Short mmCIF file of C-alpha atoms in Angstrom, two decimals:
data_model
loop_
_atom_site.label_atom_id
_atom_site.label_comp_id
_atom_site.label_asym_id
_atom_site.label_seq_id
_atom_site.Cartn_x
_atom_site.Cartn_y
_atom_site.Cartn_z
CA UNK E 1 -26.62 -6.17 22.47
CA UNK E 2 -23.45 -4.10 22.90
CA UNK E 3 -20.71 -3.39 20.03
CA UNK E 4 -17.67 -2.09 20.58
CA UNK E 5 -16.46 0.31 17.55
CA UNK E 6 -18.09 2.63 15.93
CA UNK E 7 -16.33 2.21 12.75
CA UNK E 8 -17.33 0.59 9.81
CA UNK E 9 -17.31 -2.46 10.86
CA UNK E 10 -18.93 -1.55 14.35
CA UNK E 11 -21.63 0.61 12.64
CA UNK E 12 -22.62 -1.71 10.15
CA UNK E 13 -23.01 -4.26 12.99
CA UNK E 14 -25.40 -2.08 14.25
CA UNK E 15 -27.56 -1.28 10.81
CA UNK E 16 -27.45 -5.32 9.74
CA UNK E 17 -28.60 -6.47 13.53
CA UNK E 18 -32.19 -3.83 13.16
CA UNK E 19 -31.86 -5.17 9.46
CA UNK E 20 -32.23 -8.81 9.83
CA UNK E 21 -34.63 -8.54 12.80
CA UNK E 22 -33.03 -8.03 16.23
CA UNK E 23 -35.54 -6.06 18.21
CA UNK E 24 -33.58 -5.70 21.99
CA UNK E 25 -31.87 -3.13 23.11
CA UNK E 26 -28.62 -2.07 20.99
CA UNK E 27 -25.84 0.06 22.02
CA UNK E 28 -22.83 1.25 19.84
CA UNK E 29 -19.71 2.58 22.19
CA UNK E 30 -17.08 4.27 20.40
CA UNK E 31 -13.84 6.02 21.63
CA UNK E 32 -13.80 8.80 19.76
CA UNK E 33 -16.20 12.12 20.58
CA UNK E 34 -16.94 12.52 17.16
CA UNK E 35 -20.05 11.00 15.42
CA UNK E 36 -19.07 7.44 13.63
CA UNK E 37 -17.46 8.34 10.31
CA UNK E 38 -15.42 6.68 7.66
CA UNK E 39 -12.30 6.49 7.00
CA UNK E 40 -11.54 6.21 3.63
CA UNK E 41 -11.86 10.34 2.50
CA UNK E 42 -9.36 11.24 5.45
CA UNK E 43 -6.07 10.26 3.37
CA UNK E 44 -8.58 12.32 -0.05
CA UNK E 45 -11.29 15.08 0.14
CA UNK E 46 -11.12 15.73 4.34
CA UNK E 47 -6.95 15.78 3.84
CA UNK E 48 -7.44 18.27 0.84
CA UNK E 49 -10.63 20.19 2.56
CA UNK E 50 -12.24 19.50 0.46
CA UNK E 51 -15.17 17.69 2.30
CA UNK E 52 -15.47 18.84 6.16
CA UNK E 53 -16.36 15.35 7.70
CA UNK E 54 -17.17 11.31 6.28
CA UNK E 55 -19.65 10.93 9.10
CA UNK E 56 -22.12 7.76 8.08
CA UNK E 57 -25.62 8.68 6.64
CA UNK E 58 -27.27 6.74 9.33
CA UNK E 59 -30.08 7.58 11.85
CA UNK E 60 -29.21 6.00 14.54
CA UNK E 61 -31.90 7.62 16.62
CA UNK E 62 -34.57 6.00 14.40
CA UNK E 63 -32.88 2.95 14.02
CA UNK E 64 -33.41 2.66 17.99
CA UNK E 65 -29.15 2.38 18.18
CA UNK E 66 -27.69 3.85 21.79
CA UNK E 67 -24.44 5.99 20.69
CA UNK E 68 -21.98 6.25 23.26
CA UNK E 69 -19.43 8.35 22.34
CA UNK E 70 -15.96 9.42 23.70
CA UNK E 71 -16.33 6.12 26.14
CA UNK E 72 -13.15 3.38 25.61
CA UNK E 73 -13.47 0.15 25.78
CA UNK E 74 -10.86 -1.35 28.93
CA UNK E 75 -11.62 -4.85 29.36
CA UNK E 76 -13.93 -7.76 29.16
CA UNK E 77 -15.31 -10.56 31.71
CA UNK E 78 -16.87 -13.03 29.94
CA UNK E 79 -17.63 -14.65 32.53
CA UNK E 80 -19.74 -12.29 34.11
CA UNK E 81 -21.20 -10.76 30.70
CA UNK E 82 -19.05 -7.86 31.32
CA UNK E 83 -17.71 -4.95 29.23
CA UNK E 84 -15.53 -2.30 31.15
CA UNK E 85 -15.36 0.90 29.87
CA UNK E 86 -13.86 4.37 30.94
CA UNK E 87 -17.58 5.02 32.50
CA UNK E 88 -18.01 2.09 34.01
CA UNK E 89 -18.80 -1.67 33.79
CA UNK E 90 -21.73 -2.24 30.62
CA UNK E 91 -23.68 -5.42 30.87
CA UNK E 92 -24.27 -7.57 28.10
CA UNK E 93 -26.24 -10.41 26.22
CA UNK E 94 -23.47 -10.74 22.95
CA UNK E 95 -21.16 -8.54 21.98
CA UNK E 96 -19.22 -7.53 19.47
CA UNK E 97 -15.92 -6.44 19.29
CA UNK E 98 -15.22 -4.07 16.39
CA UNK E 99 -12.17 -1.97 17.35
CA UNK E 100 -10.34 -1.97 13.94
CA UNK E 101 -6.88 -1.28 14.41
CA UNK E 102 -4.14 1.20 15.34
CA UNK E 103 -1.12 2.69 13.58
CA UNK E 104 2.45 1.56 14.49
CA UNK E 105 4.39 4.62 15.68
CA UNK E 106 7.65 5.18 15.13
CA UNK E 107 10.05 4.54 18.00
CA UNK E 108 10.92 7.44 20.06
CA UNK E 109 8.46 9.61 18.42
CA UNK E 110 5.50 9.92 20.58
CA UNK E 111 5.47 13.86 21.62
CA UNK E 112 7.69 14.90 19.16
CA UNK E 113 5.81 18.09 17.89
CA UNK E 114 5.56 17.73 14.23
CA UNK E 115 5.19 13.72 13.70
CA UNK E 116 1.63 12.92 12.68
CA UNK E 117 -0.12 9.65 12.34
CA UNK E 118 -3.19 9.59 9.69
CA UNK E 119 -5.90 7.22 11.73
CA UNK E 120 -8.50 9.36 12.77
CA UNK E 121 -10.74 12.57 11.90
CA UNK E 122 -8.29 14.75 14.49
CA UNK E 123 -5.37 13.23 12.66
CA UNK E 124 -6.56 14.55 9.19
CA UNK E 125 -7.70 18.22 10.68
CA UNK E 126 -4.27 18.17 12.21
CA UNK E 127 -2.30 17.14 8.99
CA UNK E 128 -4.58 19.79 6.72
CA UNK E 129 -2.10 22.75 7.57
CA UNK E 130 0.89 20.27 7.04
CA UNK E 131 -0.06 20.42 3.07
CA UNK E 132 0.55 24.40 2.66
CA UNK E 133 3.95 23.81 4.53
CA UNK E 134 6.66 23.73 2.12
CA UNK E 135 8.15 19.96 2.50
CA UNK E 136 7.09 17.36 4.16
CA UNK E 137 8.82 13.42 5.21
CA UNK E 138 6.64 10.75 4.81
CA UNK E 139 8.12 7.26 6.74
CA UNK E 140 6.70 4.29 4.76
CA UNK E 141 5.99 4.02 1.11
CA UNK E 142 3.04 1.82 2.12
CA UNK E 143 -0.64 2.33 0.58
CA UNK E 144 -1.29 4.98 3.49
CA UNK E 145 1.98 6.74 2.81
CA UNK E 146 1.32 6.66 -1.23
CA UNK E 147 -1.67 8.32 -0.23
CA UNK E 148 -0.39 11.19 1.68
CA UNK E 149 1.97 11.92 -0.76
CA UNK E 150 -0.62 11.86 -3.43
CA UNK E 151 -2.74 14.82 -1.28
CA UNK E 152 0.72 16.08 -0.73
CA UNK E 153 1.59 16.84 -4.58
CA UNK E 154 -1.55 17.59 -5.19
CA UNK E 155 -1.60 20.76 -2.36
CA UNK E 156 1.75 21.99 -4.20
CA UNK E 157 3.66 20.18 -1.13
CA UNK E 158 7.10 18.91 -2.03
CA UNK E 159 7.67 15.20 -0.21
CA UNK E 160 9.98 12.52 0.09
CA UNK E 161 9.27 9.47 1.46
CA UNK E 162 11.72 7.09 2.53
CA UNK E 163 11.14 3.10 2.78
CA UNK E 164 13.18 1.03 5.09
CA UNK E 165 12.70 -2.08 1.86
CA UNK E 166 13.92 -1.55 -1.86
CA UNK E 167 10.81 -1.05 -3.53
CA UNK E 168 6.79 0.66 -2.46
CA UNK E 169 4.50 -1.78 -1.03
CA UNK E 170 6.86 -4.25 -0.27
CA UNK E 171 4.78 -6.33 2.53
CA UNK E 172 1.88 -6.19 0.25
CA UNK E 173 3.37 -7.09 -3.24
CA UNK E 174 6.01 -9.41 -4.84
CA UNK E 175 8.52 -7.46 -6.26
CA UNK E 176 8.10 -7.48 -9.59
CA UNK E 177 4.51 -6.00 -9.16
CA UNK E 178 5.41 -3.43 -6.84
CA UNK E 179 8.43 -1.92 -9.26
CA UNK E 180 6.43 -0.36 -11.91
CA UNK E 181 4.89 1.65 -9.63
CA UNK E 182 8.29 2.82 -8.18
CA UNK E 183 8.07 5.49 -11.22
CA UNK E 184 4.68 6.49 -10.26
CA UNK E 185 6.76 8.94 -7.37
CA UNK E 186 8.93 10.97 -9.47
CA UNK E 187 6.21 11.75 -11.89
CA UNK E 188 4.20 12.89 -9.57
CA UNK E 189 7.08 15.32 -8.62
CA UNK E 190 7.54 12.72 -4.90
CA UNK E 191 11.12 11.74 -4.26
CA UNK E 192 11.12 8.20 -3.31
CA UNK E 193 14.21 7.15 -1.17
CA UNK E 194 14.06 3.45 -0.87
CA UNK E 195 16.72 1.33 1.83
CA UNK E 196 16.22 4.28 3.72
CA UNK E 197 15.71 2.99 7.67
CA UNK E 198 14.96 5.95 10.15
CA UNK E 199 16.84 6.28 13.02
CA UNK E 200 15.42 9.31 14.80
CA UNK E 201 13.62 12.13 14.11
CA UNK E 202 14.85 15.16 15.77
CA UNK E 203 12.85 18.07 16.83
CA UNK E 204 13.41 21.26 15.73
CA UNK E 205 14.12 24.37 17.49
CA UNK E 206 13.66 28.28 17.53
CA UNK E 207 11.53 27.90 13.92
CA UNK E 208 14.16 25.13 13.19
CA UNK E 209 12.45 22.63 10.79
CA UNK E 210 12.71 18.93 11.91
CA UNK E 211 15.33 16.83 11.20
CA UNK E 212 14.70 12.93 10.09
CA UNK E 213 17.90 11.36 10.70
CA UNK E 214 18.58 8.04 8.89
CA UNK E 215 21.03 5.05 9.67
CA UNK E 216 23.74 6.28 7.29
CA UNK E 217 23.59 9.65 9.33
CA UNK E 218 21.87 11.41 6.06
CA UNK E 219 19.44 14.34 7.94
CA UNK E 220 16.48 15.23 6.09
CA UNK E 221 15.04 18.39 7.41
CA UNK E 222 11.17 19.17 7.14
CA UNK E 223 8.07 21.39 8.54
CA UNK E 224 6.26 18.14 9.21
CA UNK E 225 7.18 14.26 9.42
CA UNK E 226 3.82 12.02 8.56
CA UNK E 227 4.28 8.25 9.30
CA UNK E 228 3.20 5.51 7.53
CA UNK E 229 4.44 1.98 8.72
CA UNK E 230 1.33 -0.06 9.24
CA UNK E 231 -1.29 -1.08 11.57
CA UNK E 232 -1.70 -3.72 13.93
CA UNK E 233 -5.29 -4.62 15.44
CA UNK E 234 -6.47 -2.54 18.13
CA UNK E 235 -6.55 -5.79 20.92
CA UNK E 236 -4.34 -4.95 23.26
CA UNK E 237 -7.17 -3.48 25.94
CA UNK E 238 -8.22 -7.54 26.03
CA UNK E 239 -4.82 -8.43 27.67
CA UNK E 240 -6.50 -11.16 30.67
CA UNK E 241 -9.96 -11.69 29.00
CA UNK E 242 -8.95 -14.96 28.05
CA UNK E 243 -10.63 -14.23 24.33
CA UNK E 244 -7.77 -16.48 21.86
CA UNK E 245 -5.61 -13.88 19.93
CA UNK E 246 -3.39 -14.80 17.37
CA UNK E 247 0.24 -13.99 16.40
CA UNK E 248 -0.32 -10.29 14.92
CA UNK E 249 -2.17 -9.80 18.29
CA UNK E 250 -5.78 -10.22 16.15
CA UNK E 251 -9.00 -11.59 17.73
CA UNK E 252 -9.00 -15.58 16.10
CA UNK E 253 -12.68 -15.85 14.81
CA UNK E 254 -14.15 -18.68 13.41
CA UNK E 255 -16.10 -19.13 9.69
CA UNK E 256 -18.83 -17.47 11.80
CA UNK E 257 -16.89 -14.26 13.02
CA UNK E 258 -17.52 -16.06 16.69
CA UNK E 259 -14.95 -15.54 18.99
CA UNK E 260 -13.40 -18.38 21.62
CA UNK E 261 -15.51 -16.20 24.45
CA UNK E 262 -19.41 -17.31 24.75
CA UNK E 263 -21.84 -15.23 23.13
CA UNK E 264 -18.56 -12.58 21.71
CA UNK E 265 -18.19 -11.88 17.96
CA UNK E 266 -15.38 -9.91 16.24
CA UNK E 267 -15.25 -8.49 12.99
CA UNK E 268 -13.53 -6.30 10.77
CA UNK E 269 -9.77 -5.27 11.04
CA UNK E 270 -9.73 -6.57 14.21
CA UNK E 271 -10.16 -9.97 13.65
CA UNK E 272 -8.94 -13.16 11.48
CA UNK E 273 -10.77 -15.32 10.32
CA UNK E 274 -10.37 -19.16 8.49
CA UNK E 275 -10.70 -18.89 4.70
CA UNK E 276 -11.74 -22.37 2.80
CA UNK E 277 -11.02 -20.42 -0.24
CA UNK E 278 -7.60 -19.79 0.30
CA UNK E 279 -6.90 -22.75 2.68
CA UNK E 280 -5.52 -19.94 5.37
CA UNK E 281 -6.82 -17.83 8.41
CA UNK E 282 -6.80 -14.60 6.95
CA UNK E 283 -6.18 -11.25 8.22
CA UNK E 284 -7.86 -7.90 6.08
CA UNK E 285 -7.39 -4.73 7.06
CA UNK E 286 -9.76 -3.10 4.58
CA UNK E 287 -12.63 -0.96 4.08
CA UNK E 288 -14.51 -4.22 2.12
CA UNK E 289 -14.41 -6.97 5.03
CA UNK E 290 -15.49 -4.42 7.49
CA UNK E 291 -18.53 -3.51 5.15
CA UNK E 292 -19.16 -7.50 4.39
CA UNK E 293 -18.48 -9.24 7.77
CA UNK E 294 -21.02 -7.52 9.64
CA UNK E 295 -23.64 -9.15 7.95
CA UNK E 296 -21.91 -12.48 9.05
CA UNK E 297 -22.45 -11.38 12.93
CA UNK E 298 -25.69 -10.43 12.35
CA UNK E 299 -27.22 -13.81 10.96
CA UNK E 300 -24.94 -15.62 13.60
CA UNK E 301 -26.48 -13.51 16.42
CA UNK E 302 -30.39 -13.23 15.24
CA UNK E 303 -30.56 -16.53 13.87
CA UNK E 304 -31.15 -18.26 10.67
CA UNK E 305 -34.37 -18.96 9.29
CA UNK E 306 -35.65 -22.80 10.27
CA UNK E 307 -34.61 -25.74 8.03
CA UNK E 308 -31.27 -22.85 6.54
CA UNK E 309 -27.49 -23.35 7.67
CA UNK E 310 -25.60 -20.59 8.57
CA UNK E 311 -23.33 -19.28 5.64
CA UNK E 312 -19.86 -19.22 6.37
CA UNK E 313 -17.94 -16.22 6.32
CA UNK E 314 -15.38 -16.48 3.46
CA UNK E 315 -15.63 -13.50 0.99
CA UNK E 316 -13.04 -12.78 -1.76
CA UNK E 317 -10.81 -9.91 0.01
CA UNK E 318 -11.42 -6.22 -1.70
CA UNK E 319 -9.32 -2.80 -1.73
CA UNK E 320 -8.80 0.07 -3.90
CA UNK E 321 -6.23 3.13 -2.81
CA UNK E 322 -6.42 6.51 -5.26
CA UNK E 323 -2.40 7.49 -5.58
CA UNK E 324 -0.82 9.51 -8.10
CA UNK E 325 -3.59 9.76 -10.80
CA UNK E 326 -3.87 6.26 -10.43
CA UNK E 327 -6.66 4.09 -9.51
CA UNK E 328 -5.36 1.18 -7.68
CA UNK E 329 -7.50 -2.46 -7.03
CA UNK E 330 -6.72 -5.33 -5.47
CA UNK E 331 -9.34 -8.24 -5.15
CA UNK E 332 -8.55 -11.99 -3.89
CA UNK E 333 -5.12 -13.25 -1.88
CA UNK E 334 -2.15 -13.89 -4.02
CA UNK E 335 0.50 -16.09 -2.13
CA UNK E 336 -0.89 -19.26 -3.45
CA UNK E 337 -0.48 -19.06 -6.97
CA UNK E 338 1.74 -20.73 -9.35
CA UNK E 339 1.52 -18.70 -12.11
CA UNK E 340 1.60 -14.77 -12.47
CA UNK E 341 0.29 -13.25 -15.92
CA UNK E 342 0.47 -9.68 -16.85
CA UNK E 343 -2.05 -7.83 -18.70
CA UNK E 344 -1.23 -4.69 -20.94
CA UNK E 345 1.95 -2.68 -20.57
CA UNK E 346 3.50 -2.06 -16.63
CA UNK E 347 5.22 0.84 -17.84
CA UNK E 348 1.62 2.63 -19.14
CA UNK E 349 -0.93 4.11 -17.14
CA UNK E 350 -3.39 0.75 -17.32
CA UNK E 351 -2.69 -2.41 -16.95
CA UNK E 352 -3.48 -5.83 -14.76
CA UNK E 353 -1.86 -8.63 -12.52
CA UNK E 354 -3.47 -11.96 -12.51
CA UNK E 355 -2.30 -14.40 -10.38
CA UNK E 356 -3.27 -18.28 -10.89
CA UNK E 357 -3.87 -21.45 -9.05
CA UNK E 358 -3.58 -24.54 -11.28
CA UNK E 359 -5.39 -21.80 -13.93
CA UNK E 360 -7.99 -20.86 -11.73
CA UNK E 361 -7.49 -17.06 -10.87
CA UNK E 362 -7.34 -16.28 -7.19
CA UNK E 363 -5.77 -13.01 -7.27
CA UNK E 364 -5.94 -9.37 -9.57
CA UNK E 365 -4.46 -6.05 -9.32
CA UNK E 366 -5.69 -3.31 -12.00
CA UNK E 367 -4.50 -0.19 -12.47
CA UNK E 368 -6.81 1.55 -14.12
CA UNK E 369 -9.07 -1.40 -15.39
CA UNK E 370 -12.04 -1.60 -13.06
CA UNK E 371 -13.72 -3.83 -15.75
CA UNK E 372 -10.97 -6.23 -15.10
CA UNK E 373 -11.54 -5.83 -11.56
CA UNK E 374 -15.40 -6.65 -11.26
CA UNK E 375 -15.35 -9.73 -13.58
CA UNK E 376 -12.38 -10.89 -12.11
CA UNK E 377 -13.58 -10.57 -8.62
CA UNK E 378 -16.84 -12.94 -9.59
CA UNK E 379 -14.17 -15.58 -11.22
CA UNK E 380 -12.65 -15.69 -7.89
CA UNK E 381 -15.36 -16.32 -6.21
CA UNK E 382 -16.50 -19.11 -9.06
CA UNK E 383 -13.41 -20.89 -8.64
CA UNK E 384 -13.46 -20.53 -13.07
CA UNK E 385 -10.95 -22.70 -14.48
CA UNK E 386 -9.21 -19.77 -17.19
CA UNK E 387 -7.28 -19.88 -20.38
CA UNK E 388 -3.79 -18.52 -19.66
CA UNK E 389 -3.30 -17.67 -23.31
CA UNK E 390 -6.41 -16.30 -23.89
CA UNK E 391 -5.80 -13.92 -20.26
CA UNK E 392 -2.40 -12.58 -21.24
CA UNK E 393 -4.65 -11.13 -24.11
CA UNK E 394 -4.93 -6.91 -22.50
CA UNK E 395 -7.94 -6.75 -25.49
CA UNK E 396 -10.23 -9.46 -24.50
CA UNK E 397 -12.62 -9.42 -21.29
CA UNK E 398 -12.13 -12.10 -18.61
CA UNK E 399 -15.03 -13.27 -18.65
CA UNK E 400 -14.01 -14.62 -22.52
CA UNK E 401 -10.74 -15.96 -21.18
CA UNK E 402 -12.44 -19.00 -19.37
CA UNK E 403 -11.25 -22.16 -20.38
#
């Protein structure tokens, strides 16, 4: 058993596969030299220094799990049963392929000393000095980029970020959910330049700080330029494998994580898979479906107890981001719904998005309402039929807004 990862998702492969019974040999292969770690603290506590590392409380020596560290994954041949790595060809029985994904750089900045990326543990040790500097640029007013600017601020950094769309979070919220938080930047002391598309950053010279240069010709000097413009999946190293990859380049997995490959699985944010729930493949690159999906694999690969049916993977999609004082969570998929309801005041520091299908709830955001959050996440995955009046009502609990 090989898995290729050692993220999350690739790690808790791993952990759910000695869990549910699989007693061969089990190796873990991840391209990084460090040992597997999460992610989530990097943009918090590692960012801030506050915590050294995020590296997984997990024995893998006991646990009889192979680590092989600082080796990349090149290629596959399923044919053969073939995994080619940086050392060398690795046989294999199943694998899975658990490579998460990668940032997008920005054009023409690869080199350019000063530009940093926020992926990996090297990333954050790298960006740490960036937060005594005295301003920094941050390019996307994503969740990643809210984020940094939220460390930022609270170092005693000045920022500005600039977003190429009108508003923050623009791919990953309609509009009218997204402004309120617009605000959220200038009182935590951020400038927020929105329609702001970059056109090159230019290095700086003898102690010169950098220069971000956008299309109106405005030049934004800084000590450090931190960009935040999304991910894609981290596929591109299975270019002639002849494993099925969809549009955004993402392994296409079926309800049971299995790839189109024989005895290949993918999971996490590498992978999309079909949602009955939602009536749509779905792509989630979040800390929840690489915790969740593993356990998927695992079933798939050990086997299900006699006389049970495999159950399908279709979980109700989970994030949370920390920005600005705010605690920010997001459970379901919201571009079905017919009807949007607000709870409590946008303008004050707690309040909720519902979004409805034919009054069943499919889709929250709460801001600062985690109650909200965990009993709307279980009327999700009910399918409740709810009470729109009784919903629009900030005071009562969701659960007592059924129908």
């Amino acid at each position: 058993m090989v898995v290729v990862g050692a993220g999350m998702a690739g790690v808790q492969t791993a952990v759910a596969l000695r869990e549910q019974g699989f007693t061969g040999t089990l190796t873990l292969i991840g391209a990084e030299p460090h040992q597997p770690y999460d992610r989530p603290p990097l943009s918090k506590a590692v960012l801030l220094g506050t915590a050294e590392g995020s590296a997984f409380d997990v024995d893998f020596e006991a646990l009889g799990i192979t680590l092989r560290l600082g080796c990349e994954a090149l290629g596959v041949r399923p044919g053969e049963h073939l995994l080619d790595t940086s050392e060398g060809p690795v046989p294999y029985d199943a694998l899975v392929l658990a490579t998460g994904a990668e940032p997008v750089r920005l054009p023409g900045t690869d080199g350019v000393p000063g530009v940093h990326l926020l992926r990996t543990l090297d990333d954050a040790e790298r960006l740490r000095p960036v937060l005594a500097g005295r301003h920094g640029i941050v390019v996307g007013a994503g969740w990643i980029g809210a984020e940094f600017a939220t460390a930022a601020r609270e170092a005693g950094c000045a920022v500005t970020v600039v977003e190429a769309a009108g508003r923050p979070l623009a791919d990953a919220l309609p509009a009218e959910v997204a402004a309120p938080m617009t605000a959220w930047y200038a009182e935590a002391g951020a400038a927020l330049r929105t329609h702001a598309r970059v056109e090159r950053v230019e290095p700086g010279e003898s102690g010169e700080p950098l220069r971000v240069v956008l299309d109106d010709g405005t030049r934004l000097p800084a000590d450090a330029v931190v960009v935040g413009i999304g991910a894609r999946p981290s596929t591109a190293w299975l270019a002639g494998s002849g494993i099925a990859l969809g549009g955004h380049g993402e392994v296409l997995a079926d309800d049971l994580l299995r790839t189109s490959a024989p005895d290949v699985h993918a999971v996490g944010d590498c992978a999309s898979f079909p949602s009955a729930r939602y009536g749509e493949r779905l792509l989630v690159h979040h800390w929840d479906n690489a915790l969740q999906g593993p356990r998927t694999v695992a079933a798939d690969i050990v086997g299900a107890p006699a006389g049970e049916t495999p159950a399908a993977y279709d979980p109700v999609p989970y994030f949370w981001s920390e920005q600005f004082g705010r605690f920010v969570q997001y459970a379901g998929h919201h571009t079905a719904a017919d009807t949007v309801l607000w709870r409590g005041d946008r303008t004050g520091p707690a309040w909720t998005v519902c979004w409805l299908r034919e009054n069943r709830l499919v889709a929250l955001l709460a801001v600062g309402r985690p109650r909200d959050l965990a009993q709307g996440k279980r009327l999700i995955q009910a399918g409740t039929t709810m009470d729109p009046v009784l919903l629009a009502d900030p005071a009562r609990p969701l659960k007592g807004a059924t129908a």
